[in-house]
Short mmCIF file of C-alpha atoms in Angstrom, two decimals:
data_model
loop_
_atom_site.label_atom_id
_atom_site.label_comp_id
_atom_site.label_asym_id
_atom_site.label_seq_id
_atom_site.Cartn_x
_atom_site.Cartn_y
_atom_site.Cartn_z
CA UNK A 1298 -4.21 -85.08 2.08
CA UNK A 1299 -6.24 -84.79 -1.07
CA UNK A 1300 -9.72 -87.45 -1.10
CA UNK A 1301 -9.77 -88.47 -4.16
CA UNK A 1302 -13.70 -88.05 -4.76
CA UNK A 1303 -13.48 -84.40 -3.60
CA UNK A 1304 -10.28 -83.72 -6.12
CA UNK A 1305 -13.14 -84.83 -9.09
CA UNK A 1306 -15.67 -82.84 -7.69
CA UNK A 1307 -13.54 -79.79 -7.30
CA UNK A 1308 -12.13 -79.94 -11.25
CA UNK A 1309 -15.70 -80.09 -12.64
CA UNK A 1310 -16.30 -76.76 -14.38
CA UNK A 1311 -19.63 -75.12 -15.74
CA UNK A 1312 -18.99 -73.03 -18.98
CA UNK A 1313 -20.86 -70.29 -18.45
CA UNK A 1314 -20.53 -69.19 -21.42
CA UNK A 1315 -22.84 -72.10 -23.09
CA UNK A 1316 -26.10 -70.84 -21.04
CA UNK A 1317 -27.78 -68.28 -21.44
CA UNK A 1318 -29.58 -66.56 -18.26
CA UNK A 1319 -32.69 -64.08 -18.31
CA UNK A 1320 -32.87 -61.79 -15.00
CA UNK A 1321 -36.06 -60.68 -14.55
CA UNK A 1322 -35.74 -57.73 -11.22
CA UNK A 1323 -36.86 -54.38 -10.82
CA UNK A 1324 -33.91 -53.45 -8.87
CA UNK A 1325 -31.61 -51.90 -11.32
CA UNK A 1326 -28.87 -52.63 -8.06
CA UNK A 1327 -29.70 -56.18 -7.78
CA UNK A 1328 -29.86 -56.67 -11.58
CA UNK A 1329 -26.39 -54.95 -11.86
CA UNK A 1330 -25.13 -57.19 -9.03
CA UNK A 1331 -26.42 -60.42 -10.63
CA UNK A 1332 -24.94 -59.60 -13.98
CA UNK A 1333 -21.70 -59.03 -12.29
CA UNK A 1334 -21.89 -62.45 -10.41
CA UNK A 1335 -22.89 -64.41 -14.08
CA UNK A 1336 -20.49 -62.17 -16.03
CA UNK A 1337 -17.96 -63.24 -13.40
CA UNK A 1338 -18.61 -66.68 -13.78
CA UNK A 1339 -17.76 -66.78 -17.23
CA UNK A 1340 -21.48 -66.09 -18.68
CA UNK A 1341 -21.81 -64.24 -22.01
CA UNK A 1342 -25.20 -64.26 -22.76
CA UNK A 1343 -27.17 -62.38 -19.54
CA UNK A 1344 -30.48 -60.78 -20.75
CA UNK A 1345 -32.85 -58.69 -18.63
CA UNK A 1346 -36.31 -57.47 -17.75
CA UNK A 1347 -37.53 -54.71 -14.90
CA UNK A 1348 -41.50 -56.72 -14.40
CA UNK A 1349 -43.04 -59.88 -14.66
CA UNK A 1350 -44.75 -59.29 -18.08
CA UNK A 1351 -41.57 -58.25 -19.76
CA UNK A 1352 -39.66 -61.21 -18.06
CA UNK A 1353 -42.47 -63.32 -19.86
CA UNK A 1354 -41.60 -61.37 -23.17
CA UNK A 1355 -38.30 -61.93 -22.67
CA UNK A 1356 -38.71 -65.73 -22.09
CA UNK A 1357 -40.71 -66.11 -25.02
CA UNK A 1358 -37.96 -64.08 -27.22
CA UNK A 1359 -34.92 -65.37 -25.82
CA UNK A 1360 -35.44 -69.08 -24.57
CA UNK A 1361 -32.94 -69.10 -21.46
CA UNK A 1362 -31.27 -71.97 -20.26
CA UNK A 1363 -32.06 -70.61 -16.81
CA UNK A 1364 -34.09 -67.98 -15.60
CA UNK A 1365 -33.67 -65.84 -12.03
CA UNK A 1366 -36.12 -63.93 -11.29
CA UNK A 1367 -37.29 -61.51 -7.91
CA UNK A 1368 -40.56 -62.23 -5.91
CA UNK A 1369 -42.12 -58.80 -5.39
CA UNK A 1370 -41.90 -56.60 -8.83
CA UNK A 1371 -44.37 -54.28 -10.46
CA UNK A 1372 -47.26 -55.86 -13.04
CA UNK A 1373 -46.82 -59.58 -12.14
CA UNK A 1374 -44.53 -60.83 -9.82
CA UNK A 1375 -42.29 -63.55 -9.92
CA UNK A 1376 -44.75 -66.45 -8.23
CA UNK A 1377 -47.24 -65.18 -11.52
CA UNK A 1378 -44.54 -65.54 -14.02
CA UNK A 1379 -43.14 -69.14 -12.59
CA UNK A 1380 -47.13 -70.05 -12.76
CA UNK A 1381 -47.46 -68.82 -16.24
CA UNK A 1382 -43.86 -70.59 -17.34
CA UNK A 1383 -45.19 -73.95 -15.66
CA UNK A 1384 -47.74 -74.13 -18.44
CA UNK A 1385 -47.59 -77.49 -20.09
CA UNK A 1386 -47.92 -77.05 -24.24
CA UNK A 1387 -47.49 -72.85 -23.72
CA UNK A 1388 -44.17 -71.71 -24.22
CA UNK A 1389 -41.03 -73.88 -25.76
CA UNK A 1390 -39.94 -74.76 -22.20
CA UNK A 1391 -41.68 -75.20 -19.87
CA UNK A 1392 -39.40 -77.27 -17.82
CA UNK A 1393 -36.84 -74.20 -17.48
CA UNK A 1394 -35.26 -74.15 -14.30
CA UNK A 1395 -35.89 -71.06 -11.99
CA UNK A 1396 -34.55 -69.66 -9.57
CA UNK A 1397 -36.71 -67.30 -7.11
CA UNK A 1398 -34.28 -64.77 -5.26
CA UNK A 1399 -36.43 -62.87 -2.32
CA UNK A 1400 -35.98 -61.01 0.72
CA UNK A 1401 -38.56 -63.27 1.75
CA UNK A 1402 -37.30 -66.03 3.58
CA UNK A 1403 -40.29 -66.93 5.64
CA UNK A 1404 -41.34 -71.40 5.51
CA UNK A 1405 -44.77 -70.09 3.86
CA UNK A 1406 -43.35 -68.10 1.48
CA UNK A 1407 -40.98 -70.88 0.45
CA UNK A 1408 -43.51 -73.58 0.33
CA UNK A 1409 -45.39 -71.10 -1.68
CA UNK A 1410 -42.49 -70.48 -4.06
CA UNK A 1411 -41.74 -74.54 -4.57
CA UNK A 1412 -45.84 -75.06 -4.83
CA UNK A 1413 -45.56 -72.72 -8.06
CA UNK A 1414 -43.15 -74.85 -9.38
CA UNK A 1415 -39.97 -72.90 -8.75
CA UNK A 1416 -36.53 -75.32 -9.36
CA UNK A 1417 -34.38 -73.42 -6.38
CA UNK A 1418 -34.95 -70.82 -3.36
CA UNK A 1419 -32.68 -68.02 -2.66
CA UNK A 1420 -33.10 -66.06 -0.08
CA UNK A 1421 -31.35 -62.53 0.06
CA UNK A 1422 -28.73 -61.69 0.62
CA UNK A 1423 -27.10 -63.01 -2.20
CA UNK A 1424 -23.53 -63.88 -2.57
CA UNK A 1425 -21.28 -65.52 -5.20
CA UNK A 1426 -21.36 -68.81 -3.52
CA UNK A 1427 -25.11 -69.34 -2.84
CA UNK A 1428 -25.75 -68.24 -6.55
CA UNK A 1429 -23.47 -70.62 -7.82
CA UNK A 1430 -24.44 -73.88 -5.73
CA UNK A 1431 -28.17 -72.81 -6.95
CA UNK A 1432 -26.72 -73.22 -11.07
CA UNK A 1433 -24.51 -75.77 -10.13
CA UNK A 1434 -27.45 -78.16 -8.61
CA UNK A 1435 -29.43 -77.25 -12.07
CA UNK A 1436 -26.90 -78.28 -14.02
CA UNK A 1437 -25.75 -81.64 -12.42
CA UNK A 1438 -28.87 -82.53 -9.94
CA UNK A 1439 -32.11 -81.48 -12.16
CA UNK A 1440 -35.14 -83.07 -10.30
CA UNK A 1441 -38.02 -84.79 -12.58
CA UNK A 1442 -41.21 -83.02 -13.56
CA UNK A 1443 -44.67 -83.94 -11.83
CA UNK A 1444 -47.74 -83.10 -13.43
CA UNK A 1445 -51.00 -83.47 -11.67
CA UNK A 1446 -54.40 -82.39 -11.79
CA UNK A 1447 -52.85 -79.54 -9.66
CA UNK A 1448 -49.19 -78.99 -9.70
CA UNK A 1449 -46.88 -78.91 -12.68
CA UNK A 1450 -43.66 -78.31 -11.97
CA UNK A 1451 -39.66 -80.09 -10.40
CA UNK A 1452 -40.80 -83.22 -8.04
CA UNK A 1453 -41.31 -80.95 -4.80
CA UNK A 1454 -39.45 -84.56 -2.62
CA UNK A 1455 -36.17 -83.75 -2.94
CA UNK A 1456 -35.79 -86.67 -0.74
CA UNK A 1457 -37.17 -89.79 0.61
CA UNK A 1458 -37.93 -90.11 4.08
CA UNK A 1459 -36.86 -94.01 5.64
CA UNK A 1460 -38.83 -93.12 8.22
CA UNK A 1461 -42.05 -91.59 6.92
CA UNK A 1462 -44.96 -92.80 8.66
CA UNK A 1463 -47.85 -90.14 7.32
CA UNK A 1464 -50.11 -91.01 4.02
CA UNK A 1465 -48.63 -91.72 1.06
CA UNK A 1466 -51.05 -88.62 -1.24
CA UNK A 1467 -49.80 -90.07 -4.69
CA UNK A 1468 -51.28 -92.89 -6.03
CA UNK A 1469 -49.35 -95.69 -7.95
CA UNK A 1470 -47.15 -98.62 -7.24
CA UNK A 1471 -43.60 -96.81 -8.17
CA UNK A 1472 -43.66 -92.90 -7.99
CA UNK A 1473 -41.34 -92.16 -6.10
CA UNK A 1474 -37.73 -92.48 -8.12
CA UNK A 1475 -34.80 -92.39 -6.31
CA UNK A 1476 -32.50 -89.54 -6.77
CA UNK A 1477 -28.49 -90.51 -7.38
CA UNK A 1478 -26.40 -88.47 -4.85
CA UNK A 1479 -25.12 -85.15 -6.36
CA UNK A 1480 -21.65 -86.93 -6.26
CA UNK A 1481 -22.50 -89.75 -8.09
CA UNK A 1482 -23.83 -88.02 -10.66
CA UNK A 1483 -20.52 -85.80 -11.16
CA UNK A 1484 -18.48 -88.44 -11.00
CA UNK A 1485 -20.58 -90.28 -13.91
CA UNK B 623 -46.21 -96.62 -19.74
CA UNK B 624 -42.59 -94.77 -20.21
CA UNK B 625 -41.75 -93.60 -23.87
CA UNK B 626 -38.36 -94.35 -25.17
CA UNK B 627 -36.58 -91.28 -26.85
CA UNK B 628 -32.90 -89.63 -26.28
CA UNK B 629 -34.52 -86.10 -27.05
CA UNK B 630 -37.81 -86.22 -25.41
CA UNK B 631 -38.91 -85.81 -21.92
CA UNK B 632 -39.70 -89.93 -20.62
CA UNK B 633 -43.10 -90.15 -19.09
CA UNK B 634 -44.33 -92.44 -16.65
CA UNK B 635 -48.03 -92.43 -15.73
CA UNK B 636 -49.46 -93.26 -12.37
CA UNK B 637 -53.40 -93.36 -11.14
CA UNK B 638 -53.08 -89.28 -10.41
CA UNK B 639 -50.12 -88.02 -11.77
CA UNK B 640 -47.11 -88.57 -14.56
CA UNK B 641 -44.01 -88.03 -13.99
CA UNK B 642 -41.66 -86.70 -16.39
CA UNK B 643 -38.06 -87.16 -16.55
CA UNK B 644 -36.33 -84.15 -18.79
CA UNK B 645 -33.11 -85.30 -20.11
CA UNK B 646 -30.53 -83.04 -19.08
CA UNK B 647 -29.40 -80.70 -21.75
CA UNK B 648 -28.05 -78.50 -19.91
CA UNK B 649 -25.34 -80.92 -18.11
CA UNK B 650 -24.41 -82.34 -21.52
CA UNK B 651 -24.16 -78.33 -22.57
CA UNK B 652 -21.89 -76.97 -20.39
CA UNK B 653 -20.31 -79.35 -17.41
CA UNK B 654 -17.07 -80.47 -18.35
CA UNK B 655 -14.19 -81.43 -16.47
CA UNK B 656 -11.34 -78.54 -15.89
CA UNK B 657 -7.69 -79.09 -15.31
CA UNK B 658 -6.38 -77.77 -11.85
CA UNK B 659 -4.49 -75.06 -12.95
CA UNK B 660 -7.89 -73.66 -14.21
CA UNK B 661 -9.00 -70.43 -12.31
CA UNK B 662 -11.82 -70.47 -10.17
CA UNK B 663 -15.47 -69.13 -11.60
CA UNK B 664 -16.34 -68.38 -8.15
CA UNK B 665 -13.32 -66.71 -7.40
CA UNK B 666 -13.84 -64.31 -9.94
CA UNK B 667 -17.21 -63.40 -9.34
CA UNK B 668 -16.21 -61.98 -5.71
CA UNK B 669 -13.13 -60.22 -6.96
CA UNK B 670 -15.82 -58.75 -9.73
CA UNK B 671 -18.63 -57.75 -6.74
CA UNK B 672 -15.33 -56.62 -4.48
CA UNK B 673 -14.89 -54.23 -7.42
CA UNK B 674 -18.44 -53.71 -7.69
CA UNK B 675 -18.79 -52.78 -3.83
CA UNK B 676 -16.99 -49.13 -4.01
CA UNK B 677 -20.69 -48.27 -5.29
CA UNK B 678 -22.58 -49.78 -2.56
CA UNK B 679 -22.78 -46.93 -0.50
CA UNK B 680 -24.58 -44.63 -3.03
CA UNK B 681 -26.41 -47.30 -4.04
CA UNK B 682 -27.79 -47.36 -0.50
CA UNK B 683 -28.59 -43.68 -0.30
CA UNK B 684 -30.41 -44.27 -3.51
CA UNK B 685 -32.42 -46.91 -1.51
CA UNK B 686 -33.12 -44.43 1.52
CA UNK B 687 -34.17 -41.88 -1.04
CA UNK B 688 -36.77 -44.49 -2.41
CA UNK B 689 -37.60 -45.09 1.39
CA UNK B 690 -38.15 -41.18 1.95
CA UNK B 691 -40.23 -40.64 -0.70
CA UNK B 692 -42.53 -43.50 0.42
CA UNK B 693 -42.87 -42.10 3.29
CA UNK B 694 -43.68 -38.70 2.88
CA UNK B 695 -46.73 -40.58 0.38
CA UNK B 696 -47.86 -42.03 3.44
CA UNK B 697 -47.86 -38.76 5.65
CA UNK B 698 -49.51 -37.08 2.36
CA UNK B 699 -52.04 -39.51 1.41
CA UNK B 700 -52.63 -42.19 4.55
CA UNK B 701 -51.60 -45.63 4.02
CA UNK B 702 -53.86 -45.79 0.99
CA UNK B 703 -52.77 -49.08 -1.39
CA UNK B 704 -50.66 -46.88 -3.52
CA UNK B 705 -48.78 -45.72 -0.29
CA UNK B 706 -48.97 -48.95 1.51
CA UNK B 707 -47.37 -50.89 -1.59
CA UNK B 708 -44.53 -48.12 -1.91
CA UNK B 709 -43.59 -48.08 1.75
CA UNK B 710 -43.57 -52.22 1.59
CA UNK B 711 -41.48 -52.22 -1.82
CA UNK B 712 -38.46 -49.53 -0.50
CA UNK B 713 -38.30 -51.65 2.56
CA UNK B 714 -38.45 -54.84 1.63
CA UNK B 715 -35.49 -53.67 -1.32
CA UNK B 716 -33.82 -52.72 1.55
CA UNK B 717 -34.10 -55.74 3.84
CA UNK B 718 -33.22 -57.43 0.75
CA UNK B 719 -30.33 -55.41 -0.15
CA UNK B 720 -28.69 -53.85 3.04
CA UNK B 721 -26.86 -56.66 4.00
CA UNK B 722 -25.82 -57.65 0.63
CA UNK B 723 -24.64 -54.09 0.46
CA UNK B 724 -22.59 -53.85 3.75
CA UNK B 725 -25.58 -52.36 5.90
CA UNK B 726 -26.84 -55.73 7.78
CA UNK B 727 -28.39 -53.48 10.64
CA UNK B 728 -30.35 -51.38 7.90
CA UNK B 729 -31.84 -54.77 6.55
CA UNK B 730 -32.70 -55.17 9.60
CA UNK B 731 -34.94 -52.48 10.65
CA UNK B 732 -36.15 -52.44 7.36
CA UNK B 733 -37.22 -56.02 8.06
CA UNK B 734 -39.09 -55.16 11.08
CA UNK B 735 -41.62 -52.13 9.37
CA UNK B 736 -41.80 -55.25 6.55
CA UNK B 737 -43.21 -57.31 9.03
CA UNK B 738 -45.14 -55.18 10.77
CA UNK B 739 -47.05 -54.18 7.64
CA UNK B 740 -47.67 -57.40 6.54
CA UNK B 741 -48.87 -58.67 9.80
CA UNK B 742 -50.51 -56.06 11.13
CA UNK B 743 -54.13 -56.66 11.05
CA UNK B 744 -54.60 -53.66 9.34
CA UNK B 745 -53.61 -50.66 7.50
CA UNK B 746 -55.19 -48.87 10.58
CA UNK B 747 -52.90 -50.81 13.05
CA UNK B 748 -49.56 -49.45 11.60
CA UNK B 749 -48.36 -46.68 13.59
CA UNK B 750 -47.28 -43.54 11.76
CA UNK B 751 -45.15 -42.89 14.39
CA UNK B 752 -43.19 -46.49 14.01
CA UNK B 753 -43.14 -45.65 10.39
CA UNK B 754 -41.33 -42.79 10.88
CA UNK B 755 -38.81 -44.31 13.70
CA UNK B 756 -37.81 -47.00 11.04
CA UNK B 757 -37.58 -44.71 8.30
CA UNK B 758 -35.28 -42.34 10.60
CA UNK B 759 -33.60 -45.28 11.93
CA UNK B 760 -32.73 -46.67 8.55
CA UNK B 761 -31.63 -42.95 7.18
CA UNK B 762 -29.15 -42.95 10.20
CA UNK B 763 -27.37 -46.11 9.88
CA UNK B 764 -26.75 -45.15 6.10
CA UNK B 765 -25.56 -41.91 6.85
CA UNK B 766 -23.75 -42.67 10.10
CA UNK B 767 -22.20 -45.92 8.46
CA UNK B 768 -18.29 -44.97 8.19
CA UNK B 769 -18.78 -42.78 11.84
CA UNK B 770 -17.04 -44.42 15.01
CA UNK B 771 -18.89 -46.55 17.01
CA UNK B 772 -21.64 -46.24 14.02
CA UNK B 773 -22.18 -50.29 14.30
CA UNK B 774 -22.88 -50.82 18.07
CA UNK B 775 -25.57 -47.84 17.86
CA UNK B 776 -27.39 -49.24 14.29
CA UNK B 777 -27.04 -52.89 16.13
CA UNK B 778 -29.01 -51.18 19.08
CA UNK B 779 -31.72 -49.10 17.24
CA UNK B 780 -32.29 -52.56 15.08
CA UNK B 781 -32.95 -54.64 18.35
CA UNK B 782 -35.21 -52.08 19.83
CA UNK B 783 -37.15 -51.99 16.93
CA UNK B 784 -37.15 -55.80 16.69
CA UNK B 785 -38.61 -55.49 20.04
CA UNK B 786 -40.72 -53.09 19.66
CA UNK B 787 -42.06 -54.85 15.89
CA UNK B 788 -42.82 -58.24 18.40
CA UNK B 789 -44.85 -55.94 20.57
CA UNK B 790 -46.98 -54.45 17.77
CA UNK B 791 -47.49 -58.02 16.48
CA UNK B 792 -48.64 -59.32 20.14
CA UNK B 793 -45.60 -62.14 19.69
CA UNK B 794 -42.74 -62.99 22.61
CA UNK B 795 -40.40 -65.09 20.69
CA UNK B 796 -42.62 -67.94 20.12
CA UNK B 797 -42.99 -68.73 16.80
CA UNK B 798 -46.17 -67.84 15.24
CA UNK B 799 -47.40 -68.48 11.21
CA UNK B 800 -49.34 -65.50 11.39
CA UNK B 801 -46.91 -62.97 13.13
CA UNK B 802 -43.94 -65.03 12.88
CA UNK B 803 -41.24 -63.15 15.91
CA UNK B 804 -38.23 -61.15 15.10
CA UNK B 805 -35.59 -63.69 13.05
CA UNK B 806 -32.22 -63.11 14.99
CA UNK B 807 -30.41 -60.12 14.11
CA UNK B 808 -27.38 -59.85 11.65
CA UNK B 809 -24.42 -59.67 13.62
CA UNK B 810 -22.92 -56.49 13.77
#
């Protein structure tokens, strides 16, 4: 038996061929591997950089639709780069959505990753599905910006918590804004 | 105060923060909906990285090679920061990697010297010696990879390591920010 909700959700397509990705690894394996995975998908456009400072060249050239780009490379890494893309007024985009692939998988590192305003986490290793559920969520789920005295970047609440007791660390009457389930927004 | 405009990001301002709401160009860009009959993106990716996988295994002995030479810096020149930084880089690609690759067990003894040199308290308190059992241990499982009963002995070497790793790092399984214990092994 086919639900009909799921038979929506499972004919919605992303042409890859309409975005245009920037790697930025200094694996020459991994970068081959991601190229395969985004050629695979149907993407056409698929530029690439071996450090942080030529990612940030790259960016500047090229204006991606999304950028991936490793942790731990040579020059800058990719925390420095994310922190130097999240600059309000400094680049054309600086909303961009990135995603941060890693071997490092540890809650610090993460919470460091989404502090520098990275849009998704992926933790190696990588396959075809967890890369595509990352681009999919850009595409159809894109959080809203925050911009603060210190954070620029996607709202880091991917979520509101019914039953949140803590302090409430923003100020203002409406700030949190509730997020339509991924569904939903497919199906509109 | 929110600014009206189709194009331009809408901007609400609170007491310590605005948030921005980035209209989403990429959804109206490239999601569309796809008849049935349509072939799968994601399926084509993994047939694409199936292809891509015959290569894996060199790929891997490039990786140990990168490993080696690390290490003989280290027995050259100490774990200076030049050594210390290539040691960390070949095994962290590899943690990242191995598993991707087909050599979970290699990730994961490459994830133990990872963790032990980045928890260690210092460059003093990592062992040559557990260098060089890592190193040796990673080198095997690589070359013994298509040998008979090659699995159950990298699966053993990795969880004596582990073990070993928790004991350098004065950690029994509790979980610990600092020296966070051995994450549970890839199963072989």
């Amino acid at each position: 038996m086919c639900i009909p909700a799921l038979a929506t959700f499972a004919m919605i397509r992303i042409d890859f061929n309409r975005l245009r990705f920037l790697v930025i690894e200094d694996n020459a394996h991994m970068r081959r591997i991601l190229r395969t995975l985004l050629y695979g998908f149907g993407s056409r456009e698929v530029y690439e950089a071996e450090d942080g400072a030529a990612g940030l060249e790259a960016f500047v050239h090229y204006v991606p639709d999304i950028v991936i780009t490793d942790w731990a490379m040579p020059i800058f890494d990719g925390l420095e780069l994310t922190q130097m893309i999240r600059q309000p007024g400094a680049n054309a985009n600086p909303y961009v959505p990135i995603i941060m692939l890693t071997g490092h998988s540890e809650k610090k590192r993460v919470i460091s990753a989404r502090d520098a305003g990275v849009t998704e986490f992926l933790a190696k290793p990588i396959s075809a599905k967890s890369l595509y559920q990352r681009i999919l969520n850009i595409v159809i789920n894109p959080r809203p910006f925050i911009k603060s005295k210190s954070y620029f970047g996607p709202d880091r609440r991917r979520n509101t918590a019914p039953n949140y007791t803590g302090p409430e660390r923003r100020k203002g009457d409406a700030d949190i804004i509730d997020q339509q389930p991924l569904l939903d927004k497919v199906k509109a | 105060m929110t600014e009206i405009d189709k194009d331009k990001p809408g901007v609400t301002k609170f007491a310590d923060h605005e948030v921005i709401v980035v209209p989403n160009r990429l959804k109206k860009k490239a999601l569309r909906h796809a008849a049935a009959s349509e072939p799968d993106p994601l399926t084509d990716a993994e047939i694409a990285l199936e292809e891509l996988s015959e290569q894996f295994g060199s790929w891997m002995e490039d990786e140990c090679v990168a490993l080696e030479g690390a290490r003989q810096l280290v027995h050259r020149k100490g774990l200076t920061e030049e050594a210390r930084q290539a040691l960390f880089r070949a095994a962290h690609d590899i943690k990242g990697h191995g598993t991707t690759f087909g050599y979970p067990m290699a990730s994961d003894v490459a994830d133990s010297l990872c963790r032990v040199m980045e928890h260690a308290g210092g460059t003093a308190q990592v062992p040559l010696t557990f260098i060089d059992q890592c190193v040796d241990s990673v080198r095997a499982i690589i070359r013994e990879h298509d040998h008979d009963n090659a699995e159950e002995t990298a699966a053993e070497l990795a969880k004596e390591l582990r073990a070993l790793t928790d004991e350098l790092l004065g950690v029994d399984g509790k979980t610990d920010e600092a020296a966070p214990a051995s994450p549970p092994l890839a199963p072989a």
